[in-house]
Tab-separated table of C-alpha atoms in Angstrom:
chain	number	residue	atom	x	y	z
A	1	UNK	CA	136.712	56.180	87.513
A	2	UNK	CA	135.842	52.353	88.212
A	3	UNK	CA	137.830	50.052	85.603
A	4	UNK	CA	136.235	47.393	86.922
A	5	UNK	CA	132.307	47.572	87.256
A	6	UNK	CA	132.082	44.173	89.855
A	7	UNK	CA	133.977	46.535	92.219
A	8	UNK	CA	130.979	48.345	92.904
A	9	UNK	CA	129.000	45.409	93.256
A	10	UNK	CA	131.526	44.247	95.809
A	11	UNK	CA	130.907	48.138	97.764
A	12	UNK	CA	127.485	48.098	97.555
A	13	UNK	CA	127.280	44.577	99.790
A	14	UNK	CA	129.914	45.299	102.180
A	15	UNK	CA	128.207	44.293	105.398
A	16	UNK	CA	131.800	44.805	108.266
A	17	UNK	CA	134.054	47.436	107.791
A	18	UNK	CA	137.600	46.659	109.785
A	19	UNK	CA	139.378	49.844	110.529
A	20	UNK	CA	142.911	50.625	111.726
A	21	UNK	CA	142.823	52.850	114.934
A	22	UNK	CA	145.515	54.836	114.890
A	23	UNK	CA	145.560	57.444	112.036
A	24	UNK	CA	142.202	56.269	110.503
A	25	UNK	CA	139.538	56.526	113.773
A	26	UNK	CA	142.221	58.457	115.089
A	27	UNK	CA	143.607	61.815	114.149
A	28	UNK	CA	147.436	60.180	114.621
A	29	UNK	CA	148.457	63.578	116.606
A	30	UNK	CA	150.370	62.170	119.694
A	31	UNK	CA	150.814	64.178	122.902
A	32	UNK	CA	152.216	63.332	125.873
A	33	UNK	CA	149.758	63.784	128.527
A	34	UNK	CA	151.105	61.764	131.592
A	35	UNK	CA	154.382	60.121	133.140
A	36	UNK	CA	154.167	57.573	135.741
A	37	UNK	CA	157.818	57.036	137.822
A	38	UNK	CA	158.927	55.953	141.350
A	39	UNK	CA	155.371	55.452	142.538
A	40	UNK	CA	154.452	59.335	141.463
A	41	UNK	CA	152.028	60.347	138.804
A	42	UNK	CA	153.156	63.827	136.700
A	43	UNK	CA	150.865	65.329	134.253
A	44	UNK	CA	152.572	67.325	131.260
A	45	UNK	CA	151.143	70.351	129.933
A	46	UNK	CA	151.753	72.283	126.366
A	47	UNK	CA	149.949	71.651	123.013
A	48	UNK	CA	150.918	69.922	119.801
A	49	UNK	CA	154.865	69.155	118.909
A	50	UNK	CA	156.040	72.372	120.883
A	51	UNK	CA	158.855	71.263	123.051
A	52	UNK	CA	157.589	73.782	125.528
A	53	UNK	CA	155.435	72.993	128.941
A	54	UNK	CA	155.833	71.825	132.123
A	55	UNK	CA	155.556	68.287	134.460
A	56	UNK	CA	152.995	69.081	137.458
A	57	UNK	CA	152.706	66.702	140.393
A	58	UNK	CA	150.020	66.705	143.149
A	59	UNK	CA	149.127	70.445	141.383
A	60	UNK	CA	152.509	71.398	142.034
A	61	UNK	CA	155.560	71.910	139.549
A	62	UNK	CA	157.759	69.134	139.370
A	63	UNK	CA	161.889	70.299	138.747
A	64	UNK	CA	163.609	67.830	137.104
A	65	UNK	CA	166.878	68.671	138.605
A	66	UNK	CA	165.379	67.501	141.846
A	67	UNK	CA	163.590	64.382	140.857
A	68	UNK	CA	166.496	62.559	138.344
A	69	UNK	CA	163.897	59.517	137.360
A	70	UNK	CA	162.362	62.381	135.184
A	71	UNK	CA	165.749	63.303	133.218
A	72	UNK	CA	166.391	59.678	132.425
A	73	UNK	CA	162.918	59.191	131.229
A	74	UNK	CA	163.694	62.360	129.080
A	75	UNK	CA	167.045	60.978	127.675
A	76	UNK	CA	165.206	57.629	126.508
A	77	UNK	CA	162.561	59.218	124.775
A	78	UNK	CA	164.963	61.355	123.421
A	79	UNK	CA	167.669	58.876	122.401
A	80	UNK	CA	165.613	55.507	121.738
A	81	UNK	CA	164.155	57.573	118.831
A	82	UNK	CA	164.602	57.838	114.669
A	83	UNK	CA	162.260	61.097	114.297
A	84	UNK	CA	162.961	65.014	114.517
A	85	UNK	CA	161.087	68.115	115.489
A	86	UNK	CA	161.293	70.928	112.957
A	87	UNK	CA	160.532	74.516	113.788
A	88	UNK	CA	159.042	76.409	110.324
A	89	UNK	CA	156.377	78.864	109.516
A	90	UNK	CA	153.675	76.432	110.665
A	91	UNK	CA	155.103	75.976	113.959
A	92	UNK	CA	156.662	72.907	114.947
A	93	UNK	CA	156.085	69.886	113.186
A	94	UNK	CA	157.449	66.523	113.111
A	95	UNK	CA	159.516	64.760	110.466
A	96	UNK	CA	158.980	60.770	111.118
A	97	UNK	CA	156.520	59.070	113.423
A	98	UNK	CA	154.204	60.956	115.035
A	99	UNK	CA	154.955	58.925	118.511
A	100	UNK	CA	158.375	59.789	118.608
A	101	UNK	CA	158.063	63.481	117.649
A	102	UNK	CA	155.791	63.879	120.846
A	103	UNK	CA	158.762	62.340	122.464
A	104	UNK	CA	160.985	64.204	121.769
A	105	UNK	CA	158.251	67.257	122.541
A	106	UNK	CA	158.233	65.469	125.750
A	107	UNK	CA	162.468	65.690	125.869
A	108	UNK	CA	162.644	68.941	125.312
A	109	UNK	CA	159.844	70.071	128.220
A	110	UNK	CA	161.932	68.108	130.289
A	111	UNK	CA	165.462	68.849	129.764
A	112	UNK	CA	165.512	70.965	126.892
A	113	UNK	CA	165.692	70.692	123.284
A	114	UNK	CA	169.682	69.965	122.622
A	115	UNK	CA	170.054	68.329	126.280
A	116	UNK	CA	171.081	65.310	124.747
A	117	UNK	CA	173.187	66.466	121.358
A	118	UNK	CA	176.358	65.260	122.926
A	119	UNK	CA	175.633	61.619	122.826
A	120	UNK	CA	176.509	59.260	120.236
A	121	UNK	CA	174.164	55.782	118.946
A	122	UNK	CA	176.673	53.092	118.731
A	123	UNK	CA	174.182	50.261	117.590
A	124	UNK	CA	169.867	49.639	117.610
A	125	UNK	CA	167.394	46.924	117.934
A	126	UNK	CA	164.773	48.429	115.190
A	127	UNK	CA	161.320	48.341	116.608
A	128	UNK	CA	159.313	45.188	115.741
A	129	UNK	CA	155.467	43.706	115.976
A	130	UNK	CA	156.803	40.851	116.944
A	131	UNK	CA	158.697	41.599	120.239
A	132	UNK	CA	157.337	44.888	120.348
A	133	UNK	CA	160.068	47.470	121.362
A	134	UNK	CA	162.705	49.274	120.140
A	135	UNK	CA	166.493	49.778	121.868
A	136	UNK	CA	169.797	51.718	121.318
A	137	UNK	CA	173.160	51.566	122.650
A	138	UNK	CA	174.451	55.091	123.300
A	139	UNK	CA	176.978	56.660	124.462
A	140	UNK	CA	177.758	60.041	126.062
A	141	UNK	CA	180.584	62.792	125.209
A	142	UNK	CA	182.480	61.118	128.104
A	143	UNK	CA	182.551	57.517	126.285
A	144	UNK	CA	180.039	55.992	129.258
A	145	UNK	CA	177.565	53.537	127.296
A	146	UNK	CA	173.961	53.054	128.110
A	147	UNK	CA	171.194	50.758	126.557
A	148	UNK	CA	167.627	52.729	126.125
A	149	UNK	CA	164.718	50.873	125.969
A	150	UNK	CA	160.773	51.681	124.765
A	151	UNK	CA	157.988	49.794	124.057
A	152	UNK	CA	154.739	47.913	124.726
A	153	UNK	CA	154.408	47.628	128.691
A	154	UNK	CA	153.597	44.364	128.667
A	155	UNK	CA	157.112	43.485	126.134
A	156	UNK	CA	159.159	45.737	128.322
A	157	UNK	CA	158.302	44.717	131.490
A	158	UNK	CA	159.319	40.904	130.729
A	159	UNK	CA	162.483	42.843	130.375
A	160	UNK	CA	163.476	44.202	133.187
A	161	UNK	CA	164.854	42.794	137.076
A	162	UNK	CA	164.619	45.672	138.647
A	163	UNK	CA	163.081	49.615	138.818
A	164	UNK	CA	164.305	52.762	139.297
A	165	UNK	CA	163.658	54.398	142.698
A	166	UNK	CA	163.108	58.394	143.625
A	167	UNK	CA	166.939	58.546	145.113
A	168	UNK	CA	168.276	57.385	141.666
A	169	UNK	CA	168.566	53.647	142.974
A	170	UNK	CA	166.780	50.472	142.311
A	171	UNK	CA	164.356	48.035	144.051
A	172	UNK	CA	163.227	44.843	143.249
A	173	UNK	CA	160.721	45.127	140.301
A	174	UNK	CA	156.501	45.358	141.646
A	175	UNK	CA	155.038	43.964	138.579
A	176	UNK	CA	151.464	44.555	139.695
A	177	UNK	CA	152.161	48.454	140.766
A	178	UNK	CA	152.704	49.294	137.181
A	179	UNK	CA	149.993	46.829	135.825
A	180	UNK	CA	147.496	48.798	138.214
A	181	UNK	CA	148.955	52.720	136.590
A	182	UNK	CA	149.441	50.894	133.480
A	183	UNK	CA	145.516	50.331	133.366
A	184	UNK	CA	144.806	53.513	134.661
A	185	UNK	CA	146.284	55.329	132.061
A	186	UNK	CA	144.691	53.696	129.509
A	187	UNK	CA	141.567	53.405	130.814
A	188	UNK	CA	141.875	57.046	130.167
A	189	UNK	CA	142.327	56.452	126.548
A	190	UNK	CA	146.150	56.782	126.762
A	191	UNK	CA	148.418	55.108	124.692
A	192	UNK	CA	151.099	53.869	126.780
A	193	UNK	CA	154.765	53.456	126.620
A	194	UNK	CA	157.199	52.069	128.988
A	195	UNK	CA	160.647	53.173	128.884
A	196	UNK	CA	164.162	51.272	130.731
A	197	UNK	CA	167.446	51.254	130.441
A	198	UNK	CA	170.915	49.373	131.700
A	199	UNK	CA	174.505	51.180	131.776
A	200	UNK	CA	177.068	48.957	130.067
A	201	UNK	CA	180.697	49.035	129.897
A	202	UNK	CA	182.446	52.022	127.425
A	203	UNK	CA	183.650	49.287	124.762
A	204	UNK	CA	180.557	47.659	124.290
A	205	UNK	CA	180.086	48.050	120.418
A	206	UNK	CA	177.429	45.714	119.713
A	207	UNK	CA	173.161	45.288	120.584
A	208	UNK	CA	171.640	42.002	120.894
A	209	UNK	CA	168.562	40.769	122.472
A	210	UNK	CA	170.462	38.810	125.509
A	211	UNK	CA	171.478	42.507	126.529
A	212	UNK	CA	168.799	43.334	127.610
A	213	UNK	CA	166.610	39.835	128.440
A	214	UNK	CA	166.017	40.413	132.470
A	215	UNK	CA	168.776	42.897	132.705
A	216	UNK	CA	166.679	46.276	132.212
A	217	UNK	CA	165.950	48.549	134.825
A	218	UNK	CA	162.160	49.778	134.484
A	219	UNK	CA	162.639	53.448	134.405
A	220	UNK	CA	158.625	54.358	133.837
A	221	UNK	CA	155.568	54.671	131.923
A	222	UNK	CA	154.320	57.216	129.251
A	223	UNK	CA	150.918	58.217	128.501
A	224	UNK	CA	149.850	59.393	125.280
A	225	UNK	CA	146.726	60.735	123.622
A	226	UNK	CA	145.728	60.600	120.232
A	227	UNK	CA	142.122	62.103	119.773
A	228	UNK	CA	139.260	60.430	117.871
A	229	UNK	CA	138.489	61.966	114.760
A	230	UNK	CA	135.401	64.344	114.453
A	231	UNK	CA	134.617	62.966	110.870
A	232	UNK	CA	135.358	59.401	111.943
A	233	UNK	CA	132.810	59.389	114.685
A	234	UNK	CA	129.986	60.877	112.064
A	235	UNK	CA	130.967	58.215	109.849
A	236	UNK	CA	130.784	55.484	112.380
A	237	UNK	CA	127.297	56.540	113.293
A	238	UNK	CA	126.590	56.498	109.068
A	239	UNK	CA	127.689	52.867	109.136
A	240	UNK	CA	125.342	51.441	112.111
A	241	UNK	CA	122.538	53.434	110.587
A	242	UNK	CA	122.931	51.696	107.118
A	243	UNK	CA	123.044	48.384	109.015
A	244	UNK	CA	127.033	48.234	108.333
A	245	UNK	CA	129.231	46.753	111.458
A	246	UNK	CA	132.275	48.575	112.396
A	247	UNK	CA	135.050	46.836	114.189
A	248	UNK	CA	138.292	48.104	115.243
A	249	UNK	CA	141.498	46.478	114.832
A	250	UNK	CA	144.293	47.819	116.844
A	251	UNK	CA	147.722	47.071	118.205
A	252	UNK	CA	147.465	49.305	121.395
A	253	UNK	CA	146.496	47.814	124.849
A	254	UNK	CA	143.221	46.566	125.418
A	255	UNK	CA	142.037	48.863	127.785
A	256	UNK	CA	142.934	51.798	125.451
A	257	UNK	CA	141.256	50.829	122.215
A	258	UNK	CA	138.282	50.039	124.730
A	259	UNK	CA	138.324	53.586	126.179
A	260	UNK	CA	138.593	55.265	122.312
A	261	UNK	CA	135.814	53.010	121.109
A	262	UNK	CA	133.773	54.383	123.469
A	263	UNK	CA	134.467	57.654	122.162
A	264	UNK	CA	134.087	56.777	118.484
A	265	UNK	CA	130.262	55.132	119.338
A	266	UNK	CA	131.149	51.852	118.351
A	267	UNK	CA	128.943	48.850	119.681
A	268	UNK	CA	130.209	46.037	122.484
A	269	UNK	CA	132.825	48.481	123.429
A	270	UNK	CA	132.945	46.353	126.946
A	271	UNK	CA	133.955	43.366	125.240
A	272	UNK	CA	137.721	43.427	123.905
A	273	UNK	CA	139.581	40.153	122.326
A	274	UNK	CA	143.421	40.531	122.427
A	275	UNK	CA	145.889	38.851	120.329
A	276	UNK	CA	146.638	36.536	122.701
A	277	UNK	CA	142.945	35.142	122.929
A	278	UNK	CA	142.741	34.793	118.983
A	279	UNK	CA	145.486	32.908	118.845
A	280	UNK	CA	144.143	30.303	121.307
A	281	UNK	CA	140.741	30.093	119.537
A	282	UNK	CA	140.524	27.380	116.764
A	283	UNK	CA	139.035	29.320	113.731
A	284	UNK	CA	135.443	27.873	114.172
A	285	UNK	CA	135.299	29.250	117.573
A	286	UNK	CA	137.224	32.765	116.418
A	287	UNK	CA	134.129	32.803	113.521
A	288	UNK	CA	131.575	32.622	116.378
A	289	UNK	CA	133.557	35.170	118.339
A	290	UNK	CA	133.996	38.047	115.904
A	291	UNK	CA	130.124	38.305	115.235
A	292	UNK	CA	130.072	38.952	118.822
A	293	UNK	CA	133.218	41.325	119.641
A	294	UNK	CA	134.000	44.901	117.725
A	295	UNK	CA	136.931	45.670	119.461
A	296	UNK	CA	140.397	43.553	119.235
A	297	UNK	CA	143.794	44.864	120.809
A	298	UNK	CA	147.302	44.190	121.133
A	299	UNK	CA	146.562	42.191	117.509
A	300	UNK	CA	149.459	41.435	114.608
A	301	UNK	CA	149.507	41.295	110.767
A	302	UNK	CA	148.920	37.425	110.672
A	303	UNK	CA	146.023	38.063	113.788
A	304	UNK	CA	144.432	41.006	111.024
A	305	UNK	CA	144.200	38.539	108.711
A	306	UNK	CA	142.457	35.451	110.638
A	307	UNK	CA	140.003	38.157	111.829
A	308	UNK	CA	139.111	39.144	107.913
A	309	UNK	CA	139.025	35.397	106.912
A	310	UNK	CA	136.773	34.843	109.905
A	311	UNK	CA	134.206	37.153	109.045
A	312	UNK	CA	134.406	35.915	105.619
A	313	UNK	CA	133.714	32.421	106.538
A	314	UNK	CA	130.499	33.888	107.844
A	315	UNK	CA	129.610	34.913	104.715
A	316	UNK	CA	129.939	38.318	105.476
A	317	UNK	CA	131.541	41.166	102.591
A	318	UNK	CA	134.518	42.687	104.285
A	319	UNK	CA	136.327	45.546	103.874
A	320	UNK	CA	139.171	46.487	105.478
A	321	UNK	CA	140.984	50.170	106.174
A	322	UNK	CA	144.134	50.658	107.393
A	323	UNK	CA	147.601	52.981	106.861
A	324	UNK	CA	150.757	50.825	107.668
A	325	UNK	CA	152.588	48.191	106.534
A	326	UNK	CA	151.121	45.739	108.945
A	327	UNK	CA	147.854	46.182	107.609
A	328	UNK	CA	148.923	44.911	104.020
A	329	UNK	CA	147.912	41.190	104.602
A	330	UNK	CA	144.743	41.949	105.686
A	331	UNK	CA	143.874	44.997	103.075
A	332	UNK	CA	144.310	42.506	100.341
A	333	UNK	CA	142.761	39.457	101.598
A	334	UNK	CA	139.438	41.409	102.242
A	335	UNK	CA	136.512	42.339	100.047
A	336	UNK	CA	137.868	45.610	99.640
A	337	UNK	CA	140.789	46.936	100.628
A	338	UNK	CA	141.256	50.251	101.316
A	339	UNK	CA	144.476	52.116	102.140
């Protein structure tokens, strides 16, 4: 039913579609597929939101009980978390954000599924775009109080002094070793996590962000995968053959959104603009860098929007697709917004 008939004119010369990655290119199903912790690499096995599988290192299976960097890893993801796994007819399913239930899949491999029922959230930092992690304050059936941590790598990181070694110690924090596994990963197509953590006194009631500035112990990294879309790719391929340009707006790591471009058959997939580098372009350079670039990473709400008015000031017909809240600035300033 069109109400108004200049909204098909406004379809029918749409010239740059802008899509959302995860959940619209994407088939938002998150599964944890690696951990990276005290300079070892553990793949996890198991399918969907099942909190059953097992951690394998070097081919071998890994035993939590022997390797503690692995339990703490499982109490953040567990802990520093607002969804919930739910076991019905259709097997388990997840009630919440699709991240955090494969979390807490990941939890439950780990340790178990009701490892960490004992322990109590005393106070949260709600996750944010803007400093791009989320933390609790927590405390365990014996009163002992612990800050969890998760987030962007590159957010958490800036967070932390020090990192957790094998023995259950710390060392002095090797920025570079986990940029290196943080590329790997997602130069595998992995969305990835880092999770840390800092054990505060039993009466501390209260989270705020000078708890944690510098005072985080980096704990690891999580990789996750979230498969293209079979229709998306089709549809993709529909686009370029109609002459339409597809680019791919995203809030994951650069070299992730390049790997699942790849995937999806987009065009320029080797050339990737982060937030960072639109926000030092002046918008006549941006406009001569988006007819060049389909893929931009690690963006915001506010860098959405500069990208749709920059197309526009090329006087191309935008439309924009996307499923959250952060892509409401952009959906309406476009051509045609679709959600």
């Amino acid at each position: 039913i069109v109400r108004r008939l200049p909204a098909i004119e406004t379809l029918g010369s749409v010239s740059v579609i802008c899509s959302d990655k995860t959940g619209t290119l994407t088939r938002n199903e998150m599964m944890v597929r690696a951990l990276a912790a005290a300079g070892a690499v553990y793949h996890v096995t198991g399918t969907g939101y099942a909190p059953e599988g097992e951690l394998q290192r070097d081919g071998e299976t890994a035993d939590p009980a022997e390797e503690p960097q692995l339990t703490e890893i499982a109490r953040i993801a567990a802990l520093c978390n607002d969804s919930s796994l739910l076991h019905g007819d259709a097997g388990w399913q997840v009630e919440g954000d699709p991240m955090e239930g494969a979390l807490l899949a990941l939890s439950g491999k780990v340790a178990g599924p009701t490892a960490f029922d004992g322990w109590t959230r005393i106070d949260a930092i709600p996750f944010d775009a803007a400093h791009r992690y989320m933390a609790t304050l927590d405390q365990d059936a014996q009163g002992q109080a612990h800050i969890h941590v998760k987030g962007a790598p590159e957010a958490v990181l800036a967070l932390c002094a020090d990192q957790r070694t094998a023995g259950d110690g710390t060392e002095p924090l090797v920025a570079v070793g986990w940029q290196r596994q943080l590329e790997a990963l997602a130069g595998e197509g992995q969305r990835v996590l880092a999770v840390a953590m800092r054990r505060v006194p039993s009466n501390h009631a209260q989270l705020t962000p000078g708890d944690i500035d510098r005072r985080l112990t980096l704990i690891g990294l999580i990789g996750l995968i979230d498969p293209p879309r079979a229709e998306a790719i089709d549809a993709v391929a529909e686009c370029h053959a109609a002459g339409i340009r597809v680019k791919m707006i995203t809030g994951d790591h650069a070299a992730t959104a390049r790997a699942i471009a790849e995937q999806i058959g987009l065009r320029n997939h080797n050339r990737v603009l982060t937030g960072s580098d639109v926000e030092a372009l002046e918008d006549a350079a941006l406009a001569e860098a988006v007819m060049e670039t389909d893929i931009f990473a690690r963006t915001s709400p506010t860098h959405k929007l500069r990208l749709v008015t920059a197309l526009q000031s090329r006087g191309l017909t935008v439309a924009m697709t996307g499923d959250g809240v952060n892509d409401a600035p952009a959906l309406k300033r476009a051509d045609a917004g679709i959600a």
